[in-house]
mmCIF file with all atom_site columns, C-alpha atoms in Angstrom:
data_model
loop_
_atom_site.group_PDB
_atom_site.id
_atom_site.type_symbol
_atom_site.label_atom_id
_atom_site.label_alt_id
_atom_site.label_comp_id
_atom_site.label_asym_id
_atom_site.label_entity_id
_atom_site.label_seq_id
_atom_site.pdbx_PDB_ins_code
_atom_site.Cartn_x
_atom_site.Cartn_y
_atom_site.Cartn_z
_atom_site.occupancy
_atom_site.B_iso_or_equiv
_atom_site.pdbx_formal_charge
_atom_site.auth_seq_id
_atom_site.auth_comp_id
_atom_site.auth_asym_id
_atom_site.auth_atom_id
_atom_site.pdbx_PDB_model_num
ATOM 1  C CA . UNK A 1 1  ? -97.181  -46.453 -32.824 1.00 0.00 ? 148 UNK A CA 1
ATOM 2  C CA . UNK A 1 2  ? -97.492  -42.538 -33.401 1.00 0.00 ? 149 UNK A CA 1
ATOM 3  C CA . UNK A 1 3  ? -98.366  -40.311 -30.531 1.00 0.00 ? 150 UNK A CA 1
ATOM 4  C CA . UNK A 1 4  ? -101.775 -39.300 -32.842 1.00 0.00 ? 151 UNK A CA 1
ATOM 5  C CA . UNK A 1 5  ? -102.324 -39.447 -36.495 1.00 0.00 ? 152 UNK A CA 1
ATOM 6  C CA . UNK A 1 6  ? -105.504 -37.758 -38.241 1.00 0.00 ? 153 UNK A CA 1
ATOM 7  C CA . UNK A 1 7  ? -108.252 -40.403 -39.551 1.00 0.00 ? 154 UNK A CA 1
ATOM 8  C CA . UNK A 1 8  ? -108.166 -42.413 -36.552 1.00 0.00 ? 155 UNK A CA 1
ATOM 9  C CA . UNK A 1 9  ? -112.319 -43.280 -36.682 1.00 0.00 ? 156 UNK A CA 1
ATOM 10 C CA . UNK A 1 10 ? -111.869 -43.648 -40.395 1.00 0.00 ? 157 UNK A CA 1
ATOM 11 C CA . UNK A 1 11 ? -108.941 -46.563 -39.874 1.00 0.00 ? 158 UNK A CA 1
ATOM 12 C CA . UNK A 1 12 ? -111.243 -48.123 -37.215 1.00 0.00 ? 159 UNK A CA 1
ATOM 13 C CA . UNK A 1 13 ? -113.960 -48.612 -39.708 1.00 0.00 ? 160 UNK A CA 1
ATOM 14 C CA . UNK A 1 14 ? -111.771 -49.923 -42.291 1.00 0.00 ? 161 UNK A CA 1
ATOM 15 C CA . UNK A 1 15 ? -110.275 -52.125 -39.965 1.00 0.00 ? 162 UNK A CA 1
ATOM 16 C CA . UNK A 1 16 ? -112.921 -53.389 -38.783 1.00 0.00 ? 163 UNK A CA 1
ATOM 17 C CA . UNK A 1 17 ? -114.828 -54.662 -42.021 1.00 0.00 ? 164 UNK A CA 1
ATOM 18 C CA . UNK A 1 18 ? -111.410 -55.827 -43.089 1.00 0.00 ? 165 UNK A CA 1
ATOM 19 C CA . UNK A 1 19 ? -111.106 -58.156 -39.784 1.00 0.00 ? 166 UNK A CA 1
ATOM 20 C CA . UNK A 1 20 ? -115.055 -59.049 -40.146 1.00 0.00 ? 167 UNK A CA 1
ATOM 21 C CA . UNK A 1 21 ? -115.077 -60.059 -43.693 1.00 0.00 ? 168 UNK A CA 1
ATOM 22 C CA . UNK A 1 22 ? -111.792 -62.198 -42.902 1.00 0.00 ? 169 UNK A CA 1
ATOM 23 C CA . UNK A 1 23 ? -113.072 -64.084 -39.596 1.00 0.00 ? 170 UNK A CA 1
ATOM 24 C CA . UNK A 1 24 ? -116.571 -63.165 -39.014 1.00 0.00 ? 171 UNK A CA 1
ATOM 25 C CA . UNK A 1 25 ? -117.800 -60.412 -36.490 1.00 0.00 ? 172 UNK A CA 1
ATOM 26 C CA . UNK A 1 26 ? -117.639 -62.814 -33.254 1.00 0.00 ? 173 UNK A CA 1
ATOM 27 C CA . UNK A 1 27 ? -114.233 -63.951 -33.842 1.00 0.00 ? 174 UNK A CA 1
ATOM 28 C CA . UNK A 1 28 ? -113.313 -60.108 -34.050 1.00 0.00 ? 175 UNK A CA 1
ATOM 29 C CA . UNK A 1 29 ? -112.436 -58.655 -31.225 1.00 0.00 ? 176 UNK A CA 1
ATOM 30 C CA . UNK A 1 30 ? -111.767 -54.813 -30.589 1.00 0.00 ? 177 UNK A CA 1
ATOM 31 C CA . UNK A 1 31 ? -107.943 -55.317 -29.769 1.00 0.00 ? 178 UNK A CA 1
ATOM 32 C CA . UNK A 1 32 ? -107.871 -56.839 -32.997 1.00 0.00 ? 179 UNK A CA 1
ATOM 33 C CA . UNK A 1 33 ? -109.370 -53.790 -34.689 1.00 0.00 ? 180 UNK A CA 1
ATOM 34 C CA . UNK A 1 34 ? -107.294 -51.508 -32.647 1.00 0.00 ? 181 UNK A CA 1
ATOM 35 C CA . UNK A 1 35 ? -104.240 -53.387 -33.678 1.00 0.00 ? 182 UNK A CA 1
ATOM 36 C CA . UNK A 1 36 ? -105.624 -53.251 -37.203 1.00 0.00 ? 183 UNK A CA 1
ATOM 37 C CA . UNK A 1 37 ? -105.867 -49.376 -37.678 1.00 0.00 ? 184 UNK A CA 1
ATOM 38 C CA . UNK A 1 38 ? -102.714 -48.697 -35.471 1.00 0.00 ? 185 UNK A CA 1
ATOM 39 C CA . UNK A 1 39 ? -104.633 -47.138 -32.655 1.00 0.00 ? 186 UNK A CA 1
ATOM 40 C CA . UNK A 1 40 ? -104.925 -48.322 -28.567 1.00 0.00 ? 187 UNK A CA 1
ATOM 41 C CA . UNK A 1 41 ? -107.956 -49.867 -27.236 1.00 0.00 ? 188 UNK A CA 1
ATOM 42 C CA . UNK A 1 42 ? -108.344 -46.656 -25.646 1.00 0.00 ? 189 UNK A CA 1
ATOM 43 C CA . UNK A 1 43 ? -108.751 -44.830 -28.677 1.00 0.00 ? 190 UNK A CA 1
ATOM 44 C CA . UNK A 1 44 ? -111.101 -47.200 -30.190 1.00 0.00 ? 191 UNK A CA 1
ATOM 45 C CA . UNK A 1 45 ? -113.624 -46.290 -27.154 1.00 0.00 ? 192 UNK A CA 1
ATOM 46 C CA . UNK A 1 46 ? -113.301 -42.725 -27.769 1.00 0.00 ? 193 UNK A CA 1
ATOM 47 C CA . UNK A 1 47 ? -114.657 -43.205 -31.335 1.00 0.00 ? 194 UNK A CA 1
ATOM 48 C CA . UNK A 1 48 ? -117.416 -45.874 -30.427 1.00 0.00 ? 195 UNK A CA 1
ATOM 49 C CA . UNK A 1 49 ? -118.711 -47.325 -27.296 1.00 0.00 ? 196 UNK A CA 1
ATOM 50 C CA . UNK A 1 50 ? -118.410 -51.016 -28.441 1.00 0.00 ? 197 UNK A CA 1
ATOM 51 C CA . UNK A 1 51 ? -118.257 -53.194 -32.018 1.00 0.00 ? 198 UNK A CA 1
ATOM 52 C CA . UNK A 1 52 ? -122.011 -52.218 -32.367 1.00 0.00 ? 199 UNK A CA 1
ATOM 53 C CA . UNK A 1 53 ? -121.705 -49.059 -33.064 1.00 0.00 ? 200 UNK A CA 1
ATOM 54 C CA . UNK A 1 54 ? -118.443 -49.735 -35.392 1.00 0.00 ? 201 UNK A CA 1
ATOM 55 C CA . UNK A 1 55 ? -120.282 -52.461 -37.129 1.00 0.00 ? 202 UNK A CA 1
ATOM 56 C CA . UNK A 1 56 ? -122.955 -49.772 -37.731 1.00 0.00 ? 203 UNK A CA 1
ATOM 57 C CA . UNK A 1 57 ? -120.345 -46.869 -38.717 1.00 0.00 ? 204 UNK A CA 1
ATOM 58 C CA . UNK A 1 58 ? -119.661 -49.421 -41.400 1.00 0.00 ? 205 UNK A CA 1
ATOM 59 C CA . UNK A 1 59 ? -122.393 -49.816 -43.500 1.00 0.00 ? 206 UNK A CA 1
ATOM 60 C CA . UNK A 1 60 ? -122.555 -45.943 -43.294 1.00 0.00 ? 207 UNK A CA 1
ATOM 61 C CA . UNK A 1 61 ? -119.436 -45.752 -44.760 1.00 0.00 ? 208 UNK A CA 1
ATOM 62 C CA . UNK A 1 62 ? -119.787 -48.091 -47.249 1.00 0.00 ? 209 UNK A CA 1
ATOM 63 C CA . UNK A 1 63 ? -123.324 -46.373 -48.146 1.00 0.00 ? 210 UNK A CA 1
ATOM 64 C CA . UNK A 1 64 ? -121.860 -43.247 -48.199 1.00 0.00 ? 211 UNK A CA 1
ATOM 65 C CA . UNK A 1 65 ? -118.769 -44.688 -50.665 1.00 0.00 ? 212 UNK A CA 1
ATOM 66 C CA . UNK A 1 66 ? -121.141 -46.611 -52.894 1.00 0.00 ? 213 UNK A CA 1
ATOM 67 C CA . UNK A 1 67 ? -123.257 -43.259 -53.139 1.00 0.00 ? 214 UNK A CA 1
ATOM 68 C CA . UNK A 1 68 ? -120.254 -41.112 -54.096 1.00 0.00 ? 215 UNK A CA 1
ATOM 69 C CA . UNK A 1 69 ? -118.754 -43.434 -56.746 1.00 0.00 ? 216 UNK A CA 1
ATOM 70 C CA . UNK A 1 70 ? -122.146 -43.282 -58.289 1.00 0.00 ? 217 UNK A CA 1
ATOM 71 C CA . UNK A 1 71 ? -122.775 -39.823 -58.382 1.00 0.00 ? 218 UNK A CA 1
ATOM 72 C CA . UNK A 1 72 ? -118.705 -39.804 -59.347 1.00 0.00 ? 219 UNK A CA 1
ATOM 73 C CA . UNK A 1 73 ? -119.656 -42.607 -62.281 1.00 0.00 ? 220 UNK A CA 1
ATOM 74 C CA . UNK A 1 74 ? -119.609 -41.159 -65.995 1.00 0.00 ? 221 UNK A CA 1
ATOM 75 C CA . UNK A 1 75 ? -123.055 -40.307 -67.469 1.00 0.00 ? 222 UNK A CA 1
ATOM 76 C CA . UNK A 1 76 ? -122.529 -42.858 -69.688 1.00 0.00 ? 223 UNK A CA 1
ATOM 77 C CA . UNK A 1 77 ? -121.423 -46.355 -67.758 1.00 0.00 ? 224 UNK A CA 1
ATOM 78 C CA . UNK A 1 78 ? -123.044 -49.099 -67.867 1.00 0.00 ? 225 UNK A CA 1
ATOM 79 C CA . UNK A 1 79 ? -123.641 -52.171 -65.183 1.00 0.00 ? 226 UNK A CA 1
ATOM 80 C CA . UNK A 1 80 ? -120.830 -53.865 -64.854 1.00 0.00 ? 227 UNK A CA 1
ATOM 81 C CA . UNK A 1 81 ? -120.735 -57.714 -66.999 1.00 0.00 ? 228 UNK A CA 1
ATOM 82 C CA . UNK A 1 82 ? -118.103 -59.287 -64.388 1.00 0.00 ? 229 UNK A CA 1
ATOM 83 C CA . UNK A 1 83 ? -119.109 -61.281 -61.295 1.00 0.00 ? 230 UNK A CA 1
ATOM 84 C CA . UNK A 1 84 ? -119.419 -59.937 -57.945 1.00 0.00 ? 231 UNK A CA 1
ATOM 85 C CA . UNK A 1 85 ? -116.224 -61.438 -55.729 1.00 0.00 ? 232 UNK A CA 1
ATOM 86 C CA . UNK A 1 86 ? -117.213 -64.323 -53.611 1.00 0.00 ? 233 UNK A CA 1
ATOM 87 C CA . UNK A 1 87 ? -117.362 -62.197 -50.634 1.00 0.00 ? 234 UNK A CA 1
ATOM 88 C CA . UNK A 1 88 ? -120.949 -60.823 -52.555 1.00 0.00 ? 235 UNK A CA 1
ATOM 89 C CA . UNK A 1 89 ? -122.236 -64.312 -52.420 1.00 0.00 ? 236 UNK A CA 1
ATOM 90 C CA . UNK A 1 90 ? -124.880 -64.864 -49.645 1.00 0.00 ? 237 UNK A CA 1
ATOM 91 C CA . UNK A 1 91 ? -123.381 -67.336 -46.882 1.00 0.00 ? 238 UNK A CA 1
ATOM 92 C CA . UNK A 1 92 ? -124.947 -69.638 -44.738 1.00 0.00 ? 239 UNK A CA 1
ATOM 93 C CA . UNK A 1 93 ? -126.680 -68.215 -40.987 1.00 0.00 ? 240 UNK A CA 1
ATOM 94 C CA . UNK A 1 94 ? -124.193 -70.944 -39.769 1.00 0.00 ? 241 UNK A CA 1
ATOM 95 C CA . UNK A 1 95 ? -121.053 -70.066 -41.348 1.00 0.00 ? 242 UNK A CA 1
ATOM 96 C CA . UNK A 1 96 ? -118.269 -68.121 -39.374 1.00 0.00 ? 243 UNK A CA 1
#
């Protein structure tokens, strides 16, 4: 693993809604995420003070990505006729 590479915080994010869509946000753990975006634990603390606040950094992200590739959209595009992925589909309180 490099000394330090740029976009560490970004890597953690992406990491970390990579690992939670694939085994659910309890079964993540922040090694895992570390591991993930090539970082150490110790890293991952000095970008956020526990999954909480990653999990939260998330949705920003993905807010601020969805907002972009509107504004980024051509005047003239339309809704998109295809299905959402399954990940879109609304799950179960129960399921992992």
């Amino acid at each position: 693993m490099a000394r330090w590479e740029p976009g560490a915080r970004e890597r953690l994010v992406v990491a970390a809604v990579d690992l939670f869509t694939e085994q659910g946000y309890d079964a993540t753990t922040v090694a895992q995420i570390a591991e993930r975006a090539g970082v150490t634990k110790s890293t991952f603390f000095r970008h956020f003070p526990d999954k909480r606040e990653l999990l939260v950094a998330g949705q920003e992200t993905l807010s601020r990505l969805l907002a972009e590739g509107i504004a980024e959209a051509p005047a003239d595009a339309a809704p998109s006729t295809r299905s959402p992925p399954a990940w879109h589909a609304p799950r179960p309180r129960w399921a992992p």
